[in-house]
PDB file of C-alpha atoms in Angstrom:
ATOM      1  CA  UNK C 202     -34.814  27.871  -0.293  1.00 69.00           C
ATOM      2  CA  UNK C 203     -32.907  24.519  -1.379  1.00 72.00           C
ATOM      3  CA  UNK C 204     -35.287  21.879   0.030  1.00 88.00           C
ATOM      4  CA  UNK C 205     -32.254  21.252   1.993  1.00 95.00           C
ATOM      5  CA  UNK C 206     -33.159  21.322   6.346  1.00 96.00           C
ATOM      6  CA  UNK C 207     -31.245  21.017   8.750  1.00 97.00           C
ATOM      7  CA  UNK C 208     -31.281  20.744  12.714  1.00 97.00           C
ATOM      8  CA  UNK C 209     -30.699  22.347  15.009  1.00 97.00           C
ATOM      9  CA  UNK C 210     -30.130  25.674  13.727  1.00 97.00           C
ATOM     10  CA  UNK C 211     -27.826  26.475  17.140  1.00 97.00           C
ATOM     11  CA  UNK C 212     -26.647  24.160  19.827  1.00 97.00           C
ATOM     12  CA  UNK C 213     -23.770  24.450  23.020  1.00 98.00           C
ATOM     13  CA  UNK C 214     -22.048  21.620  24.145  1.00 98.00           C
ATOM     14  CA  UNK C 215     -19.241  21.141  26.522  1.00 98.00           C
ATOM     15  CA  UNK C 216     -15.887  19.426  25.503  1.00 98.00           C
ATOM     16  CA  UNK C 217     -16.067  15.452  25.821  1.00 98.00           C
ATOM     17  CA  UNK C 218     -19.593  15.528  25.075  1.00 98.00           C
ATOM     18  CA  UNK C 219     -21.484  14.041  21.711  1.00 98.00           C
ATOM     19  CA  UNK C 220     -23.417  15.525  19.299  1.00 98.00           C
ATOM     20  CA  UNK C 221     -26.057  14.436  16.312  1.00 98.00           C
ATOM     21  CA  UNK C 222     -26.962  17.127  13.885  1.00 98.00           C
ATOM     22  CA  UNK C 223     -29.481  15.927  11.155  1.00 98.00           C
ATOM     23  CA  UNK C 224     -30.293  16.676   7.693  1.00 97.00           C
ATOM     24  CA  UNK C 225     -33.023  16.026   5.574  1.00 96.00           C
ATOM     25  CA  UNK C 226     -32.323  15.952   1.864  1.00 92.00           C
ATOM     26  CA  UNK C 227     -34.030  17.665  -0.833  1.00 88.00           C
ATOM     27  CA  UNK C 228     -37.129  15.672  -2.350  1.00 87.00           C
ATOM     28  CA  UNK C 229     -35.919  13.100  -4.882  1.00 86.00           C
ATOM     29  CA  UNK C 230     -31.964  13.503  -3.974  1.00 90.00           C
ATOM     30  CA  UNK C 231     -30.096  10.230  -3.168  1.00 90.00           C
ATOM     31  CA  UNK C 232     -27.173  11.820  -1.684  1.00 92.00           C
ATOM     32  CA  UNK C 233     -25.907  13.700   0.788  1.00 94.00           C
ATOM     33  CA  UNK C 234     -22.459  15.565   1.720  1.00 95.00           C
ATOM     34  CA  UNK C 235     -21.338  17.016   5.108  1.00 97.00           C
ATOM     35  CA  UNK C 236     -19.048  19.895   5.632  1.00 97.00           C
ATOM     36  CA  UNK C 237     -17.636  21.612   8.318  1.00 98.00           C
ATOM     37  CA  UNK C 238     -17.273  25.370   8.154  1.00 97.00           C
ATOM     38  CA  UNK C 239     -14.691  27.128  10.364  1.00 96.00           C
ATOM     39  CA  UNK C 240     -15.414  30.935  11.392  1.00 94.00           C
ATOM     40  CA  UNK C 241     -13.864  32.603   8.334  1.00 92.00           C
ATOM     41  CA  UNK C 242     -13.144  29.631   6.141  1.00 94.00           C
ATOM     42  CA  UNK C 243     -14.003  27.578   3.170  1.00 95.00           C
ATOM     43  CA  UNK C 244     -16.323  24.669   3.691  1.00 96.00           C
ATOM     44  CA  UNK C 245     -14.337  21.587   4.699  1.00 96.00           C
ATOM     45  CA  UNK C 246     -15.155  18.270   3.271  1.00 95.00           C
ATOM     46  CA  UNK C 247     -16.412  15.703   5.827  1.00 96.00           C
ATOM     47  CA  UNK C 248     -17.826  12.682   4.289  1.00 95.00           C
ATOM     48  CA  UNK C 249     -20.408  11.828   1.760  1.00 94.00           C
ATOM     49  CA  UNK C 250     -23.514   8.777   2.094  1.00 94.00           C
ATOM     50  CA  UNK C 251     -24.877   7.421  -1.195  1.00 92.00           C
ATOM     51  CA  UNK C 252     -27.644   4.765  -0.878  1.00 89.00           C
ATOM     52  CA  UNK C 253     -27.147   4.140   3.085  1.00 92.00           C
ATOM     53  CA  UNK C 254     -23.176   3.738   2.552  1.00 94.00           C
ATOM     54  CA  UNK C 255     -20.424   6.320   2.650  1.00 93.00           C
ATOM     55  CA  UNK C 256     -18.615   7.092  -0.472  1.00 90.00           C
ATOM     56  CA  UNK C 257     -15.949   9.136   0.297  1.00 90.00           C
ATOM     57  CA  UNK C 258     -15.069  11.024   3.665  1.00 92.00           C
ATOM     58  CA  UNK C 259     -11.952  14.192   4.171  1.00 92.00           C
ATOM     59  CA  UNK C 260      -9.367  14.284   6.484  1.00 92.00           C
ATOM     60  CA  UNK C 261     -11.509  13.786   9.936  1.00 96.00           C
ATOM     61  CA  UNK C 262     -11.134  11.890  12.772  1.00 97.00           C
ATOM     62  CA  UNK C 263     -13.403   8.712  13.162  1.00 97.00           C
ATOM     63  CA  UNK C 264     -15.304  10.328  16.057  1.00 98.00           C
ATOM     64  CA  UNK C 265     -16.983  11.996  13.107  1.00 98.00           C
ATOM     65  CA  UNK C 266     -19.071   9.626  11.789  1.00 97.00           C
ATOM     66  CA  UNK C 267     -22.801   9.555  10.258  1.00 97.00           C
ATOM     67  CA  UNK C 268     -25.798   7.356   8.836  1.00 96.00           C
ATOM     68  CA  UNK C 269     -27.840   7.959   5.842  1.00 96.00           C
ATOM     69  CA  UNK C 270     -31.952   6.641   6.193  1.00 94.00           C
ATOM     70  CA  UNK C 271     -33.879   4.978   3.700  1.00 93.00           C
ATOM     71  CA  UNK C 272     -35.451   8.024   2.993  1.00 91.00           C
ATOM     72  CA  UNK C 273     -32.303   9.588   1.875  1.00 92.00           C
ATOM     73  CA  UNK C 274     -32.359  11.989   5.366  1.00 94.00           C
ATOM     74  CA  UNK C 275     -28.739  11.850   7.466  1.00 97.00           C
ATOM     75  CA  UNK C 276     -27.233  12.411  10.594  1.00 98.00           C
ATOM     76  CA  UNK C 277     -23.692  13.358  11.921  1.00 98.00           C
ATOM     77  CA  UNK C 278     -22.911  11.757  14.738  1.00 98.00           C
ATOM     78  CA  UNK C 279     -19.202  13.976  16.326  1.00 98.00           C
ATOM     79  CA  UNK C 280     -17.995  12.308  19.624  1.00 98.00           C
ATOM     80  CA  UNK C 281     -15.725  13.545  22.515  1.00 98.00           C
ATOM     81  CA  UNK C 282     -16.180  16.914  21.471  1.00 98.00           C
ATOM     82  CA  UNK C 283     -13.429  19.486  21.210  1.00 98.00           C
ATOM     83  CA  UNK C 284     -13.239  22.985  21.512  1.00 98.00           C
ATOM     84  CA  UNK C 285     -11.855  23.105  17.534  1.00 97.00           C
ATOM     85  CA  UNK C 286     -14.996  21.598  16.828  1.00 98.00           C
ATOM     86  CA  UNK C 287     -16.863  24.700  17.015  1.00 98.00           C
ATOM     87  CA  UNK C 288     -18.232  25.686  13.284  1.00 97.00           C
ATOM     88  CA  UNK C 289     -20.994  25.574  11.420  1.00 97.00           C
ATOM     89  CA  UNK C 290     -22.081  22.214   9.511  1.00 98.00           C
ATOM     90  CA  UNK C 291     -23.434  22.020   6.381  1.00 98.00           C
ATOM     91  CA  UNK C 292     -25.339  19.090   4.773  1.00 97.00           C
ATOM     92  CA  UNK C 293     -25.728  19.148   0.943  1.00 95.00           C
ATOM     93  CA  UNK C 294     -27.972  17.080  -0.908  1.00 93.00           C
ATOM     94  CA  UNK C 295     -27.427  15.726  -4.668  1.00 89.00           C
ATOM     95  CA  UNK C 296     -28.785  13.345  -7.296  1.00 85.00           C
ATOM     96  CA  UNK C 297     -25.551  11.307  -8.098  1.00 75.00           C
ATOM     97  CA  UNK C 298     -23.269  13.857  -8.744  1.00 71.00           C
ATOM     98  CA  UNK C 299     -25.540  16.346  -9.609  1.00 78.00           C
ATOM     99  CA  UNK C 300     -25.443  19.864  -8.678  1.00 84.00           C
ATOM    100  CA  UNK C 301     -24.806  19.875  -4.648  1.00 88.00           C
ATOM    101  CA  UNK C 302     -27.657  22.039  -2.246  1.00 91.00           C
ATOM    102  CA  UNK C 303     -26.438  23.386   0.931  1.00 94.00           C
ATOM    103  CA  UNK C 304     -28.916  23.463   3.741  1.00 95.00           C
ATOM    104  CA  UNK C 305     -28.601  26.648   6.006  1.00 95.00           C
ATOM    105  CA  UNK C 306     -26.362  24.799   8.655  1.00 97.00           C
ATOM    106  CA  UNK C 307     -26.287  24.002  12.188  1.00 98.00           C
ATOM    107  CA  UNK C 308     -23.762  26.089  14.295  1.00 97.00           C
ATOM    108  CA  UNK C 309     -22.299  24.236  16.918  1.00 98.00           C
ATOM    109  CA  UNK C 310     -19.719  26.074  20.300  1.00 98.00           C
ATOM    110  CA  UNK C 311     -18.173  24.119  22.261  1.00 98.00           C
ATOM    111  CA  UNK C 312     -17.398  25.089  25.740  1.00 97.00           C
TER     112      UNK C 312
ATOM    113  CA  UNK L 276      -3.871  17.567   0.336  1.00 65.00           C
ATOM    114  CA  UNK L 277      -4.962  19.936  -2.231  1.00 73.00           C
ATOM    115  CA  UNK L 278      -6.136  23.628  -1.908  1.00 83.00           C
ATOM    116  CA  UNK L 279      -7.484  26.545  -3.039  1.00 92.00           C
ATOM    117  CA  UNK L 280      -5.779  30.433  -2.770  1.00 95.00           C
ATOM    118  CA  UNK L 281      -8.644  32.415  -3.441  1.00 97.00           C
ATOM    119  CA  UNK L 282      -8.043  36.564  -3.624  1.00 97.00           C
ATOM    120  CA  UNK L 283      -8.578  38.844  -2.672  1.00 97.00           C
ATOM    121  CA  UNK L 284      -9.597  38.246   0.802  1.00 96.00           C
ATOM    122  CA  UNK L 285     -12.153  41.124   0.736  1.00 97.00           C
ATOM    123  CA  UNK L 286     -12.679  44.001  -1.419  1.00 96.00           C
ATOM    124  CA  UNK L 287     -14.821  46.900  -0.666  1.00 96.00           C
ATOM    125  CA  UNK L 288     -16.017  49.124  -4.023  1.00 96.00           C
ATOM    126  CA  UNK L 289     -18.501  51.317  -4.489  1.00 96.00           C
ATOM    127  CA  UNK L 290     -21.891  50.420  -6.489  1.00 96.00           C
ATOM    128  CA  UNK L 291     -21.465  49.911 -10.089  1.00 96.00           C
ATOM    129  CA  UNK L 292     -18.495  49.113 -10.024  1.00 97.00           C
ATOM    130  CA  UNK L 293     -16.917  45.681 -11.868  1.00 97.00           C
ATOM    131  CA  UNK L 294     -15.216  43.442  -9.392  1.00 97.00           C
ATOM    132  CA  UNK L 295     -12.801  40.905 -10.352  1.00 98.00           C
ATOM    133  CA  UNK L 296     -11.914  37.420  -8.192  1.00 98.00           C
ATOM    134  CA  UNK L 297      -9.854  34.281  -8.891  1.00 97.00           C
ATOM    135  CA  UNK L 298      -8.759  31.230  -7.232  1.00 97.00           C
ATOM    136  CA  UNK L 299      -5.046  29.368  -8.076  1.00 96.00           C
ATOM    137  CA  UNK L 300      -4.639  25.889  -7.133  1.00 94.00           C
ATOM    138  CA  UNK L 301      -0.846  23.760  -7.014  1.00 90.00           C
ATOM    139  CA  UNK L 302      -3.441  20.745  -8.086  1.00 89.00           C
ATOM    140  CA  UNK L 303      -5.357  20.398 -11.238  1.00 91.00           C
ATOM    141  CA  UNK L 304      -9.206  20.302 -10.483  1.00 91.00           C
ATOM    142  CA  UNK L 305     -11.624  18.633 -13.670  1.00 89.00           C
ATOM    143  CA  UNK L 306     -14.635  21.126 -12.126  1.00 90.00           C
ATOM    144  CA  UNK L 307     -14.391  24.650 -10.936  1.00 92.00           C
ATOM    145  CA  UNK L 308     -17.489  25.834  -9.350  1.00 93.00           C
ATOM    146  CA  UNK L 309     -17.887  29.258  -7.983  1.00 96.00           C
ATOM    147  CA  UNK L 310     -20.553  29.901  -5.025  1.00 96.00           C
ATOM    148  CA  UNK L 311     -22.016  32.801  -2.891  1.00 97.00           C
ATOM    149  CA  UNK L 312     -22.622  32.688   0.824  1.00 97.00           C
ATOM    150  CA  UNK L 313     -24.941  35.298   2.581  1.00 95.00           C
ATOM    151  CA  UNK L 314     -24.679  35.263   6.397  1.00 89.00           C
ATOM    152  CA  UNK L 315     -27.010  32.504   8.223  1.00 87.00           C
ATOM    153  CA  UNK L 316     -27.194  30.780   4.824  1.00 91.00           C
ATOM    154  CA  UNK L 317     -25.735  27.903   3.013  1.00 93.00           C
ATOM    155  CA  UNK L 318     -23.626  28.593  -0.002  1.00 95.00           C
ATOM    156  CA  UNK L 319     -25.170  29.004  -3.088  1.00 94.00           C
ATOM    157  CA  UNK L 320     -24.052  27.559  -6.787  1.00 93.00           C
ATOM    158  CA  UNK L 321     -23.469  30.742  -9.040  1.00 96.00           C
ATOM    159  CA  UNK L 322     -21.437  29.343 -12.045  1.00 95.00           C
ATOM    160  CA  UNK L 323     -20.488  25.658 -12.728  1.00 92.00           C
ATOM    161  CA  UNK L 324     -17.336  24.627 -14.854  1.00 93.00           C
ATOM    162  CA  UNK L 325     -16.468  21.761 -16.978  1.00 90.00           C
ATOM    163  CA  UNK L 326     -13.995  22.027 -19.186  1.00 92.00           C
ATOM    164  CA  UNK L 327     -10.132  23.957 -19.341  1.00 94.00           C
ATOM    165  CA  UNK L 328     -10.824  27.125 -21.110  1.00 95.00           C
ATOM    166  CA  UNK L 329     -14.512  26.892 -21.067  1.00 95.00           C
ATOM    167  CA  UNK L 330     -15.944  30.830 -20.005  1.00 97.00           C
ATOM    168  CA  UNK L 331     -19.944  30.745 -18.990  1.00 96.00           C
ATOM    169  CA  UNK L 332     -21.956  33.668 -17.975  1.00 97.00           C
ATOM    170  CA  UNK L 333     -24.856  33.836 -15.599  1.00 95.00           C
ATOM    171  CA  UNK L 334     -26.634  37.413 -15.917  1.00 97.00           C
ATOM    172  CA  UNK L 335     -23.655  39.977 -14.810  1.00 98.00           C
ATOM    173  CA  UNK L 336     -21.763  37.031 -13.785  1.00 98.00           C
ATOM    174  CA  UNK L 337     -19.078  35.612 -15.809  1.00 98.00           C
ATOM    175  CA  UNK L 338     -16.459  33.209 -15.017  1.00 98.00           C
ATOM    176  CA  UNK L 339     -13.424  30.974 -16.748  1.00 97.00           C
ATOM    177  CA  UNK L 340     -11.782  27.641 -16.140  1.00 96.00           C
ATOM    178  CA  UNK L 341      -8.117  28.222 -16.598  1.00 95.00           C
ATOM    179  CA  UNK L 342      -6.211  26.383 -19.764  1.00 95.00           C
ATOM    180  CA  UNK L 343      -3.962  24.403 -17.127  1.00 94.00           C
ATOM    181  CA  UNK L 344      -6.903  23.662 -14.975  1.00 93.00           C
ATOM    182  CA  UNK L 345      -5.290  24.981 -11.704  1.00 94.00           C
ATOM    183  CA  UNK L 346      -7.329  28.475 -12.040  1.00 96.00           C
ATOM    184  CA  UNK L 347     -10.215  30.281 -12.446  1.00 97.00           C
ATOM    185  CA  UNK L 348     -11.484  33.694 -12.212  1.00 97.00           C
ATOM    186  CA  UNK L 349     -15.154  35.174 -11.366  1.00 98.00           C
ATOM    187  CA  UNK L 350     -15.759  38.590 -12.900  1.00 98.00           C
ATOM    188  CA  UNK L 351     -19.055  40.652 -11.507  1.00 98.00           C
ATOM    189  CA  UNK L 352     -20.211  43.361 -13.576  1.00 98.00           C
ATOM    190  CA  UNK L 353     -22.233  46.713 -12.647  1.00 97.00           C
ATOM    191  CA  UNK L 354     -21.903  45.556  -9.051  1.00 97.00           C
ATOM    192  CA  UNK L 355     -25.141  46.197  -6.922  1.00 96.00           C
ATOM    193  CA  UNK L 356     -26.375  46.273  -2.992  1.00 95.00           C
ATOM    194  CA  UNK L 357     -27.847  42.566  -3.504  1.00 95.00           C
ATOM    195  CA  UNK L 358     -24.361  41.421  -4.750  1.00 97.00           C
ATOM    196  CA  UNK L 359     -22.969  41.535  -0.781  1.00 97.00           C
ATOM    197  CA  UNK L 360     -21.619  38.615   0.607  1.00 97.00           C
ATOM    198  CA  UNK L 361     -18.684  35.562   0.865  1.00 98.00           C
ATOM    199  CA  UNK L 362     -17.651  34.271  -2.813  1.00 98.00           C
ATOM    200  CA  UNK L 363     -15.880  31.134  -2.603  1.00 97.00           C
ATOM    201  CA  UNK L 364     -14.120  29.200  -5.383  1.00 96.00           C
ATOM    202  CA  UNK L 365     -14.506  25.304  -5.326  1.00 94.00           C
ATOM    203  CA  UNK L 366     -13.170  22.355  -6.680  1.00 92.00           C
ATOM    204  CA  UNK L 367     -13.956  18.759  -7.653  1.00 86.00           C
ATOM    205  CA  UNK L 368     -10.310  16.915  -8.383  1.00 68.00           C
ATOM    206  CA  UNK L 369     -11.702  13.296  -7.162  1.00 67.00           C
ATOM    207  CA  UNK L 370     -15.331  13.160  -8.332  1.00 62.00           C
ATOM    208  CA  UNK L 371     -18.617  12.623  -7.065  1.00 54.00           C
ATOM    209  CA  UNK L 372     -18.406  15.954  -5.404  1.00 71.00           C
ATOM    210  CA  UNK L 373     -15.848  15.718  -2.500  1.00 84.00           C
ATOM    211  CA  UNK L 374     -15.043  19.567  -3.345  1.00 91.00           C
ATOM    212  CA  UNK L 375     -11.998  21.448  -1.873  1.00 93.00           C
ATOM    213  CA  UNK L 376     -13.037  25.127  -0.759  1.00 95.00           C
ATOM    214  CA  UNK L 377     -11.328  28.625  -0.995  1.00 96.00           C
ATOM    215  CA  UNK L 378     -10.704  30.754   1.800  1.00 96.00           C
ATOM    216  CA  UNK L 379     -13.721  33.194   0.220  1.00 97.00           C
ATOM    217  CA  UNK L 380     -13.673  36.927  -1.048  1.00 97.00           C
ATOM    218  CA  UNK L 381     -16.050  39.274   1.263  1.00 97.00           C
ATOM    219  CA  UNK L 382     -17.274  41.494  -0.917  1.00 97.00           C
ATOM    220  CA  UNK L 383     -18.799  44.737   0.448  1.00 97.00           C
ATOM    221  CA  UNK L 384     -20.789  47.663  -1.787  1.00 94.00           C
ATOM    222  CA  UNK L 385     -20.806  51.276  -0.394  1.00 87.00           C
ATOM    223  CA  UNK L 386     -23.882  52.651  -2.025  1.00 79.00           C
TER     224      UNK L 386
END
């Protein structure tokens, strides 16, 4: 157990549509990393939010975008879905740049 | 943009047996980190890396930071049942995290 939740565990959507996934960090962490994890791949670096801003983000389209709370928690927000969008997507939480802690991810198909 | 070769892609040995990984990058990372996934989970930090040369062990874990910084290896000794699962080699070339995946090493023990 890292601390590290995320939800949903499992969701369908159908191409076009728009999804929010959210993450709640572990206590006392101050940031938090996305990635996207393709069947049978390496984690893929999305973005990163420190203190409410984003500090970094991968090679993604801007229909991925997120938010980081007050409260350290975050949400990725991934409009007009596509069927290549189908993976599993991992938050990770940090002090500063700390050792990162992967939540258990939230696998998304798209239809 | 940079990445990681990781091999082998899987390896399947029988228990108590060593097992050998490694990771080769075109790009020179200033962290290797080496993590294990188990399905439905989030990957998991195993050994963290610093410094070109540097070797650190964790239990029957041991692992080393190349000298030109664009390798590393992860050796498992005495391998047992618990010790199933994806390996994947990381690295952090920017900072602040933003790490750059390896395709993974499945790694399956016949009892």
């Amino acid at each position: 157990e890292t601390g590290v939740t995320q939800s949903p565990t499992h969701l369908i959507k159908t191409r076009g549509q728009q999804v929010t996934l959210r993450c709640s960090s572990q206590s006392g962490h101050n940031t938090v990393s996305w990635y996207q994890q393709a069947l049978g791949q390496g984690p893929q670096f999305i973005f990163q939010y420190y203190r409410e801003e984003e500090n970094g983000r991968g090679n993604f389209p801007p229909r991925f975008s997120g938010l980081q709370f007050p409260n350290y928690s975050s949400e990725l927000n991934v409009n007009a879905l596509e069927l290549d969008d189908s993976a599993l997507y991992l938050c990770a939480s940090s002090w500063g740049t700390g050792e990162l802690f992967f939540g258990e991810g939230s696998r998304l198909t798209v239809l | 943009g940079q990445q990681l070769n990781q091999s082998p892609q899987s390896m399947f040995i029988q228990e108590g047996e060593d097992v050998s990984m490694n990771c080769t990058s075109s790009s020179i990372f200033n962290t290797w980190l080496w993590y294990k996934q188990d399905p439905g989970e989030g990957p998991v930090l195993l050994i963290a890396l610093y410094k070109a040369g540097e070797l650190t062990s964790n239990g029957r874990l041991t692992a080393q930071f190349g000298i030109t910084r664009k390798d590393s290896f992860l050796n498992i000794s005495a391998s047992i049942p618990s010790d199933v699962g994806i390996y994947f080699c990381a690295g952090d070339g920017e900072g602040a995290q933003k790490l750059v995946f390896g395709q993974g090493t499945r790694l399956t023990i016949n009892p």
